[in-house]
């Protein structure tokens, strides 16, 4: 009895039993559940149920008209034998690593710099890093595809000025992965920088000042104060970047212009989400598409769990 | 004396910090600037090297073409409707649930809050096929409520509002309101919500921005051009990419301007929202 909704009961005598009073007490008891119900209903209907249903649909040969035949794990055996699946899985992992690692390192460095007590124009810089976050993926993809174009792109023109041959960013496997990773990193690094900065601001400035007086240079302060203090939030951003990074869809779809769902002639940047969409909504194979969804789900969970365990272990060894 | 001068010297911001920040600022703003350049010239100029660096006078021509190709004004209005509904839904529903978790006591509270936090790590975007089937059953395919209803509340929002309510509203205040005979609903609307309105506003903004920029789900659910959101309209314009790059860029620009304008007005509060948000410690 750590105090219920009506602390008034403690002070005032309980109201005389009457039908109206009983109804009111019942309503008071149920009120909190009413307040949290909308989220739980929405999540159950549009989040949890579809997720579980994906596992079910994956066991069928199922098309949108509703024809379905139970085929057990056939979709999965077919998927594991499908080179397009492995290609998409490889592309997804490659793009995820290429976007996440440089992005979070840059965010770490920028957060350290932005945390400086005497930085001028601090508000401007803090706002400017959030501009990419408010820019839509669709708009970003079109601009970046143009900037990175092989023949007419600004970047290749600049490379040409210093004598480097044009890079085929959209047509080649590595080029397209780098380009997509750049777009993802561009959009999210500022948001992560501010998350790190929020966490850094909880450390007192005296810690930095004391370290300075003891002769610690910029790098040593970064390495020994900033990075250790940020470990919990780093875990958080790695997990969220993983969940987002493994679901990349819009950038490769729009990158290839009208090319669409295969992302280029040899599927050079087709991610798992694009492959899922192609099979589910392009080929109308809901069962096979769902099997890809299950594979993606397992990947996200496994990678997030490995991240979590690794970072806990690193933290333990640091002490 | 030596200590003071030492501190001053050590506390100075080194030049390379400004260099790094200036480079970052250019990298953040240049793509938007480039979008504007191409949106105001034509494809031929956009692909000229050395590139054009001042805006051209072609904007109204291109904008007119955009409006002819897809019902773009309609799609901006659709985006506005969807994003506003989701922003308001987030602010109200998450504040309500956050209030219950922070200030009301009821059996199962801690367990239910743990469930909310755990749902944050569930990647539900992967189950788009059953999500589509549900919308199909409800008859919501190709409607805007298919975008709005699932996004009205989020686990993150509840977590965020709970933190703010727990910190900013004292138990004594709520008890006093109860003693004065206010019902639970009145305590929320008259007392708690006004106090946390700034936090709810920032949460609503983040809901608005992510709804405005969402692509995958609208791309799956929407079919007819008059229901398109701005992002899907951009995709439709981009199908004529090879024909006119300026067209796709103008569309992107038109869809980005409202958000940039919003950000100029409320960007400070968004930054402050992240900085003193739920992530500290």
Coordinates of C-alpha atoms in Angstrom, one line a residue:
Chain A
X1 CA 0.0 0.0 0.0
X2 CA 2.4 2.7 -1.1
X3 CA -0.4 5.1 -1.6
X4 CA -3.1 4.5 -4.2
X5 CA -4.7 6.8 -6.7
X6 CA -6.7 8.5 -4.1
X7 CA -4.5 9.7 -1.2
X8 CA -7.6 11.6 -0.2
X9 CA -8.7 8.4 1.5
X10 CA -6.0 8.8 4.1
X11 CA -7.2 12.3 5.1
X12 CA -10.9 12.1 4.6
X13 CA -13.2 9.3 6.0
X14 CA -14.2 6.8 3.4
X15 CA -17.5 7.9 1.6
X16 CA -20.6 6.1 2.8
X17 CA -21.3 3.0 0.7
X18 CA -23.7 3.9 -2.1
X19 CA -24.1 2.7 -5.6
X20 CA -22.7 6.0 -6.9
X21 CA -19.7 5.8 -4.6
X22 CA -19.0 2.2 -5.7
X23 CA -19.2 3.2 -9.3
X24 CA -16.8 6.1 -8.7
X25 CA -14.3 3.9 -6.8
X26 CA -14.4 1.4 -9.6
X27 CA -13.8 4.1 -12.2
X28 CA -10.9 5.4 -10.2
X29 CA -9.4 2.0 -10.1
X30 CA -9.8 1.5 -13.8
X31 CA -8.7 5.0 -14.9
X32 CA -4.9 4.3 -15.0
X33 CA -5.6 1.3 -17.4
X34 CA -7.7 3.6 -19.6
X35 CA -4.8 6.0 -19.8
X36 CA -2.3 3.4 -21.0
X37 CA -4.7 1.4 -23.0
X38 CA -4.4 3.3 -26.3
X39 CA -0.7 2.4 -26.7
X40 CA -1.2 -1.2 -25.8
X41 CA -4.1 -1.6 -28.2
X42 CA -2.2 0.1 -31.0
X43 CA 0.9 -2.0 -30.4
X44 CA -1.1 -5.2 -30.1
X45 CA -3.0 -4.6 -33.3
X46 CA -0.4 -3.0 -35.5
X47 CA 2.9 -4.2 -34.0
X48 CA 2.9 -7.4 -32.1
X49 CA 0.2 -9.3 -33.9
X50 CA 1.7 -8.6 -37.4
X51 CA 5.1 -9.7 -36.1
X52 CA 3.7 -13.0 -34.8
X53 CA 1.6 -13.4 -37.9
X54 CA 4.7 -13.0 -40.1
X55 CA 6.0 -16.3 -38.5
X56 CA 2.7 -17.9 -39.4
X57 CA 2.4 -16.6 -43.0
X58 CA 6.0 -17.7 -43.6
X59 CA 4.9 -21.3 -43.3
X60 CA 2.4 -21.0 -46.3
X61 CA 2.4 -20.5 -50.0
X62 CA 0.2 -17.5 -49.6
X63 CA -0.9 -14.9 -52.2
X64 CA -2.8 -11.7 -51.8
X65 CA -6.1 -13.0 -53.1
X66 CA -6.1 -15.3 -50.1
X67 CA -5.1 -18.7 -51.7
X68 CA -2.9 -20.5 -49.2
X69 CA -1.3 -23.9 -48.9
X70 CA 0.6 -25.0 -45.8
X71 CA 4.1 -25.9 -46.9
X72 CA 6.0 -26.0 -43.6
X73 CA 9.6 -24.8 -43.8
X74 CA 9.7 -24.9 -47.6
X75 CA 9.9 -21.1 -47.8
X76 CA 13.0 -21.2 -45.6
X77 CA 14.8 -24.0 -47.5
X78 CA 14.0 -22.1 -50.7
X79 CA 15.4 -18.9 -49.2
X80 CA 18.6 -20.5 -48.0
X81 CA 19.2 -21.8 -51.5
X82 CA 18.4 -18.5 -53.1
X83 CA 21.5 -16.6 -54.1
X84 CA 19.4 -13.4 -54.3
X85 CA 18.7 -13.7 -50.5
X86 CA 22.4 -14.1 -49.7
X87 CA 23.3 -11.2 -52.0
X88 CA 20.7 -9.0 -50.2
X89 CA 21.9 -10.1 -46.8
X90 CA 25.5 -9.3 -47.7
X91 CA 24.5 -5.9 -49.0
X92 CA 22.5 -5.1 -45.9
X93 CA 25.3 -6.0 -43.5
X94 CA 27.9 -4.2 -45.6
X95 CA 25.8 -1.0 -45.8
X96 CA 25.0 -1.2 -42.1
X97 CA 28.7 -1.5 -41.0
X98 CA 29.8 1.2 -43.5
X99 CA 27.2 3.6 -42.2
X100 CA 27.2 2.9 -38.5
X101 CA 30.8 2.8 -37.6
X102 CA 32.0 6.1 -39.1
X103 CA 28.8 7.8 -38.1
X104 CA 29.1 7.0 -34.4
X105 CA 32.8 7.8 -34.3
X106 CA 32.1 11.2 -35.9
X107 CA 29.2 11.8 -33.5
X108 CA 31.5 11.0 -30.6
X109 CA 34.1 13.4 -31.7
X110 CA 31.6 16.2 -32.5
X111 CA 29.9 15.7 -29.1
X112 CA 33.2 16.2 -27.4
X113 CA 33.9 19.4 -29.3
X114 CA 30.4 20.8 -28.9
X115 CA 30.6 20.2 -25.2
X116 CA 33.4 22.7 -24.8
X117 CA 32.4 25.4 -22.3
X118 CA 33.8 28.3 -24.4
X119 CA 32.7 27.3 -27.8
X120 CA 31.3 30.2 -29.8
X121 CA 28.2 29.8 -32.0
X122 CA 27.4 26.7 -30.0
X123 CA 23.7 26.9 -30.7
X124 CA 24.2 27.4 -34.4
X125 CA 26.4 24.3 -34.6
X126 CA 24.0 22.2 -32.5
X127 CA 21.1 23.2 -34.7
X128 CA 23.0 22.7 -38.0
X129 CA 23.8 19.1 -37.2
X130 CA 20.1 18.4 -36.9
X131 CA 19.2 19.8 -40.4
X132 CA 19.9 16.4 -42.1
X133 CA 17.6 14.7 -39.6
X134 CA 14.7 16.8 -40.7
X135 CA 15.4 16.3 -44.4
X136 CA 13.5 13.4 -45.8
X137 CA 15.2 10.3 -47.1
X138 CA 13.4 10.7 -50.4
X139 CA 14.8 14.2 -51.0
X140 CA 18.2 13.2 -49.7
X141 CA 18.4 10.2 -52.0
X142 CA 17.7 12.3 -55.1
X143 CA 20.2 15.0 -54.2
X144 CA 23.0 12.5 -53.3
X145 CA 22.4 10.4 -56.4
X146 CA 22.9 13.5 -58.5
X147 CA 26.0 14.7 -56.5
X148 CA 27.6 11.3 -56.8
X149 CA 26.7 10.7 -60.5
X150 CA 29.4 9.1 -62.6
X151 CA 29.2 11.4 -65.5
X152 CA 27.6 14.6 -64.3
X153 CA 28.2 14.5 -60.5
X154 CA 29.8 17.3 -58.6
X155 CA 31.9 14.9 -56.6
X156 CA 33.4 13.1 -59.6
X157 CA 34.1 16.5 -61.2
X158 CA 36.0 17.5 -58.1
X159 CA 37.9 14.2 -58.1
X160 CA 38.7 14.9 -61.7
X161 CA 40.3 18.2 -60.9
X162 CA 42.9 16.4 -58.7
X163 CA 43.4 13.7 -61.3
X164 CA 41.3 10.9 -60.0
X165 CA 39.2 8.8 -62.4
X166 CA 35.5 9.0 -62.0
X167 CA 34.0 6.5 -59.6
X168 CA 30.8 4.7 -60.6
X169 CA 29.0 5.2 -57.3
X170 CA 25.6 4.0 -58.5
X171 CA 26.6 1.2 -60.9
X172 CA 29.2 -0.6 -58.8
X173 CA 28.7 -2.7 -55.7
X174 CA 31.2 -1.0 -53.5
X175 CA 30.4 2.4 -54.9
X176 CA 26.7 2.0 -54.2
X177 CA 27.3 0.7 -50.7
X178 CA 29.5 3.7 -49.9
X179 CA 27.0 6.1 -51.4
X180 CA 24.0 4.6 -49.4
X181 CA 26.1 4.4 -46.2
X182 CA 27.0 8.1 -46.7
X183 CA 23.3 9.0 -47.0
X184 CA 22.4 7.1 -43.9
X185 CA 25.3 8.5 -41.9
X186 CA 24.6 12.0 -43.1
X187 CA 21.0 11.8 -41.9
X188 CA 21.6 10.4 -38.5
X189 CA 25.0 11.5 -37.2
X190 CA 23.7 14.8 -35.9
X191 CA 20.9 13.2 -34.0
X192 CA 23.4 10.8 -32.4
X193 CA 25.8 13.7 -31.7
X194 CA 23.1 15.5 -29.7
X195 CA 22.3 12.3 -27.8
X196 CA 25.9 12.0 -26.8
X197 CA 26.1 15.6 -25.9
X198 CA 23.1 15.3 -23.7
X199 CA 24.9 12.6 -21.8
X200 CA 28.1 14.5 -21.6
X201 CA 26.5 17.5 -20.1
X202 CA 25.7 15.4 -17.1
X203 CA 29.5 15.2 -16.3
X204 CA 30.6 18.2 -14.3
X205 CA 32.9 20.6 -16.0
X206 CA 35.3 20.4 -13.1
X207 CA 36.3 16.9 -14.1
X208 CA 37.6 18.3 -17.5
X209 CA 39.2 21.4 -15.8
X210 CA 40.9 19.2 -13.2
X211 CA 42.2 16.9 -16.0
X212 CA 43.5 20.0 -17.9
X213 CA 45.3 21.3 -14.8
X214 CA 46.8 17.9 -14.3
X215 CA 48.2 18.2 -17.8
X216 CA 45.8 16.1 -19.8
X217 CA 45.7 17.1 -23.5
X218 CA 42.6 17.2 -25.7
X219 CA 43.1 13.7 -26.9
X220 CA 43.6 12.3 -23.4
X221 CA 40.5 14.1 -22.1
X222 CA 38.5 12.7 -25.0
X223 CA 39.9 9.2 -24.5
X224 CA 39.7 9.0 -20.7
X225 CA 36.7 11.1 -19.7
X226 CA 34.4 11.5 -22.7
X227 CA 34.4 8.0 -24.1
X228 CA 34.0 6.1 -20.8
X229 CA 31.2 8.4 -19.7
X230 CA 29.3 7.7 -22.8
X231 CA 29.4 3.9 -22.8
X232 CA 25.7 3.4 -21.8
X233 CA 24.4 5.8 -24.5
X234 CA 26.8 4.3 -27.0
X235 CA 25.2 0.9 -26.4
X236 CA 21.8 2.5 -26.9
X237 CA 22.8 4.2 -30.2
X238 CA 24.5 1.1 -31.5
X239 CA 21.3 -0.9 -30.9
X240 CA 19.0 1.7 -32.5
X241 CA 21.3 2.1 -35.4
X242 CA 21.3 -1.6 -35.9
X243 CA 17.5 -1.8 -35.9
X244 CA 17.3 1.1 -38.3
X245 CA 20.3 0.2 -40.4
X246 CA 19.2 -3.3 -41.2
X247 CA 15.9 -2.0 -42.6
X248 CA 17.3 0.3 -45.2
X249 CA 14.8 0.6 -48.0
X250 CA 14.3 4.1 -49.4
X251 CA 17.9 5.1 -50.2
X252 CA 18.6 2.1 -52.5
X253 CA 15.1 2.3 -54.0
X254 CA 15.5 5.9 -55.1
X255 CA 19.2 5.7 -55.8
X256 CA 18.8 3.7 -58.9
X257 CA 16.4 6.2 -60.5
X258 CA 13.7 4.3 -62.2
X259 CA 15.7 1.1 -61.6
X260 CA 13.5 0.3 -58.6
X261 CA 13.2 -2.8 -56.5
X262 CA 16.3 -4.7 -57.7
X263 CA 18.5 -1.7 -57.2
X264 CA 20.5 -2.0 -60.4
X265 CA 21.2 -4.6 -63.0
X266 CA 23.1 -7.0 -60.8
X267 CA 21.2 -6.3 -57.6
X268 CA 24.3 -4.5 -56.4
X269 CA 22.6 -2.6 -53.6
X270 CA 19.4 -4.6 -53.1
X271 CA 18.8 -4.8 -49.3
X272 CA 16.8 -7.4 -47.5
X273 CA 13.9 -5.0 -47.0
X274 CA 13.9 -4.2 -50.7
X275 CA 14.0 -8.0 -51.5
X276 CA 11.2 -8.5 -49.0
X277 CA 9.1 -5.9 -50.8
X278 CA 10.0 -7.3 -54.2
X279 CA 8.9 -10.8 -53.3
X280 CA 5.8 -9.7 -51.2
X281 CA 4.4 -6.8 -53.2
X282 CA 6.1 -7.2 -56.6
X283 CA 5.8 -11.0 -57.1
X284 CA 2.8 -11.4 -54.7
X285 CA 4.4 -14.1 -52.7
X286 CA 3.3 -13.2 -49.2
X287 CA 4.7 -16.5 -47.8
X288 CA 8.2 -16.1 -49.2
X289 CA 8.2 -12.4 -48.4
X290 CA 7.3 -13.2 -44.8
X291 CA 10.1 -15.7 -44.5
X292 CA 12.5 -13.0 -45.5
X293 CA 10.9 -10.8 -42.8
X294 CA 11.6 -13.6 -40.2
X295 CA 15.2 -13.8 -41.3
X296 CA 15.6 -10.1 -41.0
X297 CA 14.0 -10.2 -37.5
X298 CA 16.4 -12.9 -36.4
X299 CA 19.3 -10.9 -37.7
X300 CA 18.3 -7.8 -35.9
X301 CA 17.7 -9.6 -32.6
X302 CA 21.0 -11.5 -32.9
X303 CA 23.1 -8.5 -33.8
X304 CA 21.5 -6.3 -31.1
X305 CA 22.1 -9.1 -28.5
X306 CA 25.7 -9.5 -29.5
X307 CA 26.2 -5.8 -29.3
X308 CA 24.7 -5.7 -25.9
X309 CA 26.8 -8.6 -24.6
X310 CA 30.0 -7.2 -26.1
X311 CA 29.6 -3.8 -24.8
X312 CA 28.8 -5.1 -21.3
X313 CA 31.9 -7.2 -21.4
X314 CA 34.0 -4.3 -22.6
X315 CA 32.6 -2.3 -19.8
X316 CA 33.5 -5.0 -17.2
X317 CA 37.1 -5.2 -18.5
X318 CA 37.5 -1.4 -18.4
X319 CA 37.1 -1.4 -14.6
Chain B
X1 CA 48.1 34.0 -10.8
X2 CA 49.8 31.3 -12.7
X3 CA 46.8 29.0 -12.0
X4 CA 44.4 31.6 -13.5
X5 CA 46.4 32.1 -16.7
X6 CA 46.9 28.3 -16.9
X7 CA 43.2 27.7 -16.8
X8 CA 42.5 30.3 -19.4
X9 CA 45.1 28.8 -21.7
X10 CA 43.8 25.2 -21.3
X11 CA 40.2 26.3 -21.5
X12 CA 40.6 27.8 -25.0
X13 CA 38.9 26.1 -27.9
X14 CA 41.5 24.9 -30.3
X15 CA 41.4 26.1 -33.9
X16 CA 40.9 22.6 -35.4
X17 CA 37.7 22.3 -33.4
X18 CA 36.2 25.2 -35.4
X19 CA 37.6 23.8 -38.6
X20 CA 35.9 20.5 -37.9
X21 CA 32.6 22.2 -37.0
X22 CA 32.7 24.5 -40.1
X23 CA 33.3 21.5 -42.3
X24 CA 30.4 19.7 -40.7
X25 CA 28.1 22.7 -41.1
X26 CA 29.0 22.8 -44.8
X27 CA 28.4 19.1 -45.2
X28 CA 25.0 19.5 -43.5
X29 CA 23.8 22.4 -45.5
X30 CA 25.4 21.9 -48.9
X31 CA 23.0 19.2 -50.2
X32 CA 20.0 21.4 -49.3
X33 CA 21.7 24.3 -51.1
X34 CA 22.4 22.1 -54.1
X35 CA 18.8 21.0 -54.2
X36 CA 17.7 24.6 -54.3
X37 CA 20.2 25.3 -57.2
X38 CA 19.0 22.5 -59.3
X39 CA 15.3 23.2 -58.5
X40 CA 15.8 26.7 -59.9
X41 CA 17.7 25.8 -63.0
X42 CA 17.2 23.1 -65.6
X43 CA 18.7 19.7 -66.0
X44 CA 21.2 20.9 -68.6
X45 CA 22.6 23.5 -66.2
X46 CA 22.6 21.1 -63.3
X47 CA 24.9 18.7 -65.1
X48 CA 27.3 21.4 -66.4
X49 CA 30.8 21.5 -65.1
X50 CA 32.0 23.6 -63.5
X51 CA 28.6 23.7 -61.7
X52 CA 26.3 26.6 -61.4
X53 CA 26.5 28.2 -58.0
X54 CA 23.8 30.8 -58.0
X55 CA 20.1 30.0 -58.2
X56 CA 18.5 30.3 -61.7
X57 CA 15.2 31.8 -62.6
X58 CA 13.5 28.6 -63.6
X59 CA 11.9 27.8 -60.3
X60 CA 8.3 28.8 -61.1
X61 CA 8.4 27.0 -64.4
X62 CA 9.7 23.8 -62.8
X63 CA 7.2 24.1 -59.9
X64 CA 4.4 24.4 -62.4
X65 CA 5.6 21.3 -64.1
X66 CA 5.7 19.5 -60.7
X67 CA 2.1 20.5 -60.1
X68 CA 1.1 19.3 -63.6
X69 CA 2.8 15.9 -63.2
X70 CA 1.4 14.9 -59.8
X71 CA -1.2 16.5 -57.6
X72 CA 1.5 18.0 -55.4
X73 CA -0.5 20.5 -53.5
X74 CA -2.8 17.7 -52.5
X75 CA 0.1 15.5 -51.4
X76 CA 1.5 18.3 -49.3
X77 CA -1.9 18.7 -47.6
X78 CA -2.0 14.9 -47.1
X79 CA 1.4 15.0 -45.5
X80 CA 0.3 17.9 -43.3
X81 CA -2.8 16.1 -42.2
X82 CA -1.0 12.8 -41.4
X83 CA 1.9 14.5 -39.6
X84 CA -0.3 16.8 -37.6
X85 CA -2.6 14.0 -36.5
X86 CA 0.4 11.9 -35.4
X87 CA 2.1 14.8 -33.7
X88 CA -1.0 15.7 -31.7
X89 CA -1.7 12.0 -31.0
X90 CA 1.8 11.5 -29.6
X91 CA 1.6 14.6 -27.4
X92 CA -1.7 13.7 -25.9
X93 CA -1.7 9.9 -25.7
X94 CA 1.9 9.6 -24.6
X95 CA 1.4 12.3 -21.9
X96 CA -1.6 10.4 -20.7
X97 CA 0.2 7.1 -20.4
X98 CA 3.3 8.7 -19.1
X99 CA 1.2 10.4 -16.4
X100 CA -0.3 7.1 -15.4
X101 CA 3.1 5.4 -15.2
X102 CA 4.7 8.3 -13.3
X103 CA 2.0 9.4 -10.8
X104 CA -0.8 6.8 -10.6
X105 CA -0.5 3.6 -8.6
X106 CA -2.1 0.5 -9.9
X107 CA -1.5 -3.2 -9.9
X108 CA 0.9 -4.3 -12.6
X109 CA 2.3 -0.8 -13.1
X110 CA 6.0 -1.7 -13.1
X111 CA 5.5 -4.9 -15.2
X112 CA 3.5 -3.0 -17.8
X113 CA 6.1 -0.2 -18.0
X114 CA 8.8 -2.8 -18.5
X115 CA 6.7 -4.1 -21.4
X116 CA 6.5 -0.6 -22.9
X117 CA 10.3 -0.3 -22.7
X118 CA 10.8 -3.7 -24.2
X119 CA 8.6 -2.9 -27.2
X120 CA 11.0 -0.1 -28.1
X121 CA 13.5 -2.8 -29.2
X122 CA 11.0 -4.8 -31.3
X123 CA 11.6 -4.1 -35.0
X124 CA 8.0 -4.1 -36.2
X125 CA 8.9 -2.6 -39.6
X126 CA 9.8 -6.1 -40.7
X127 CA 6.3 -7.4 -40.6
X128 CA 4.9 -5.1 -43.3
X129 CA 3.1 -8.0 -45.1
X130 CA 0.7 -8.9 -42.2
X131 CA 0.4 -5.1 -41.5
X132 CA -0.8 -4.7 -45.1
X133 CA -3.2 -7.7 -44.6
X134 CA -4.7 -6.0 -41.5
X135 CA -5.2 -2.8 -43.4
X136 CA -6.8 -4.8 -46.2
X137 CA -9.2 -6.5 -43.7
X138 CA -10.1 -3.1 -42.2
X139 CA -10.7 -1.7 -45.7
X140 CA -8.0 1.0 -45.0
X141 CA -5.7 0.3 -47.9
X142 CA -5.2 3.6 -49.9
X143 CA -6.5 5.7 -47.0
X144 CA -4.7 8.2 -44.8
X145 CA -5.9 6.6 -41.6
X146 CA -3.8 3.6 -42.4
X147 CA -0.9 5.9 -41.9
X148 CA -2.3 7.8 -38.9
X149 CA -3.8 5.3 -36.6
X150 CA -0.8 3.0 -36.1
X151 CA 1.5 6.0 -35.4
X152 CA -0.7 7.8 -32.8
X153 CA 1.4 6.7 -29.8
X154 CA 4.8 5.1 -29.3
X155 CA 6.7 3.4 -26.6
X156 CA 9.5 6.0 -26.8
X157 CA 7.0 8.8 -26.4
X158 CA 5.6 7.2 -23.2
X159 CA 9.1 6.7 -21.8
X160 CA 9.9 10.3 -22.6
X161 CA 6.7 11.8 -21.1
X162 CA 7.0 9.6 -18.0
X163 CA 10.5 10.9 -17.3
X164 CA 9.4 14.5 -17.7
X165 CA 6.3 14.1 -15.6
X166 CA 8.2 12.2 -12.8
X167 CA 10.7 15.1 -12.6
X168 CA 8.6 18.1 -13.0
X169 CA 5.4 17.3 -11.1
X170 CA 5.4 16.8 -7.4
X171 CA 3.2 14.2 -5.7
X172 CA 2.1 16.9 -3.2
X173 CA 0.6 18.9 -6.0
X174 CA -1.5 15.9 -7.2
X175 CA -2.6 15.1 -3.7
X176 CA -3.6 18.6 -3.1
X177 CA -5.7 18.6 -6.3
X178 CA -7.3 15.3 -5.2
X179 CA -8.2 16.8 -1.8
X180 CA -9.9 19.7 -3.6
X181 CA -12.1 17.1 -5.2
X182 CA -10.6 17.0 -8.7
X183 CA -11.2 13.8 -10.6
X184 CA -8.3 11.9 -12.1
X185 CA -9.2 13.3 -15.5
X186 CA -9.2 16.9 -14.2
X187 CA -5.9 16.4 -12.4
X188 CA -4.4 15.3 -15.7
X189 CA -5.9 18.0 -18.0
X190 CA -5.9 21.0 -15.6
X191 CA -2.8 20.4 -13.7
X192 CA -0.3 17.8 -15.1
X193 CA -0.7 18.5 -18.8
X194 CA -0.2 22.3 -18.7
X195 CA 3.0 21.7 -16.7
X196 CA 4.5 19.3 -19.2
X197 CA 3.2 20.9 -22.3
X198 CA 6.6 22.0 -23.5
X199 CA 7.9 18.5 -23.3
X200 CA 4.7 17.2 -25.0
X201 CA 5.2 19.8 -27.7
X202 CA 8.7 18.7 -28.5
X203 CA 7.6 15.1 -28.6
X204 CA 4.8 16.1 -31.0
X205 CA 7.4 17.8 -33.2
X206 CA 9.5 14.7 -33.4
X207 CA 6.3 12.7 -34.2
X208 CA 5.5 15.3 -36.9
X209 CA 8.9 15.2 -38.5
X210 CA 9.2 11.4 -38.6
X211 CA 5.6 11.1 -40.0
X212 CA 6.3 13.8 -42.6
X213 CA 9.4 12.0 -43.8
X214 CA 8.1 8.4 -43.6
X215 CA 8.5 6.5 -46.8
X216 CA 8.2 2.7 -46.7
X217 CA 4.7 2.3 -45.1
X218 CA 3.0 5.0 -47.2
X219 CA 4.7 3.5 -50.3
X220 CA 3.1 0.2 -49.5
X221 CA -0.4 1.4 -48.5
X222 CA -1.1 4.3 -50.8
X223 CA -2.2 3.6 -54.3
X224 CA -3.9 6.6 -55.9
X225 CA -2.0 9.8 -56.7
X226 CA -4.6 12.0 -54.8
X227 CA -3.8 10.1 -51.6
X228 CA 0.0 10.3 -52.0
X229 CA 2.0 12.0 -49.2
X230 CA 4.8 14.4 -50.3
X231 CA 7.5 11.7 -50.1
X232 CA 5.5 9.3 -52.4
X233 CA 4.9 12.1 -54.8
X234 CA 8.7 12.7 -55.0
X235 CA 9.1 9.0 -55.9
X236 CA 6.4 9.4 -58.6
X237 CA 8.3 12.5 -60.0
X238 CA 11.5 10.6 -59.9
X239 CA 10.2 8.0 -62.3
X240 CA 10.8 10.6 -64.9
X241 CA 14.4 11.1 -63.6
X242 CA 16.0 10.6 -66.9
X243 CA 13.6 13.0 -68.5
X244 CA 14.0 15.9 -66.1
X245 CA 16.2 15.9 -63.0
X246 CA 15.1 19.4 -62.3
X247 CA 11.6 18.2 -61.8
X248 CA 12.5 15.6 -59.2
X249 CA 14.6 18.2 -57.4
X250 CA 11.9 20.8 -57.5
X251 CA 9.5 18.3 -55.9
X252 CA 12.1 17.4 -53.2
X253 CA 12.6 21.1 -52.6
X254 CA 8.9 21.8 -52.3
X255 CA 8.5 18.9 -49.8
X256 CA 11.5 20.0 -47.8
X257 CA 10.8 23.8 -47.5
X258 CA 7.9 23.4 -45.0
X259 CA 10.1 21.3 -42.7
X260 CA 13.0 23.7 -42.9
X261 CA 10.7 26.6 -42.2
X262 CA 9.3 24.7 -39.2
X263 CA 12.9 23.9 -38.0
X264 CA 13.9 27.6 -38.3
X265 CA 11.0 28.4 -35.9
X266 CA 11.2 25.6 -33.4
X267 CA 14.7 24.1 -34.0
X268 CA 16.0 25.5 -30.8
X269 CA 13.3 23.7 -28.8
X270 CA 14.0 20.4 -30.7
X271 CA 17.7 20.7 -29.8
X272 CA 16.9 21.6 -26.2
X273 CA 14.4 18.7 -26.2
X274 CA 17.1 16.2 -27.1
X275 CA 19.7 17.8 -24.8
X276 CA 17.6 17.7 -21.7
X277 CA 15.5 14.7 -22.7
X278 CA 15.2 11.2 -21.4
X279 CA 18.8 10.3 -22.2
X280 CA 20.8 11.8 -19.4
X281 CA 22.8 9.6 -17.1

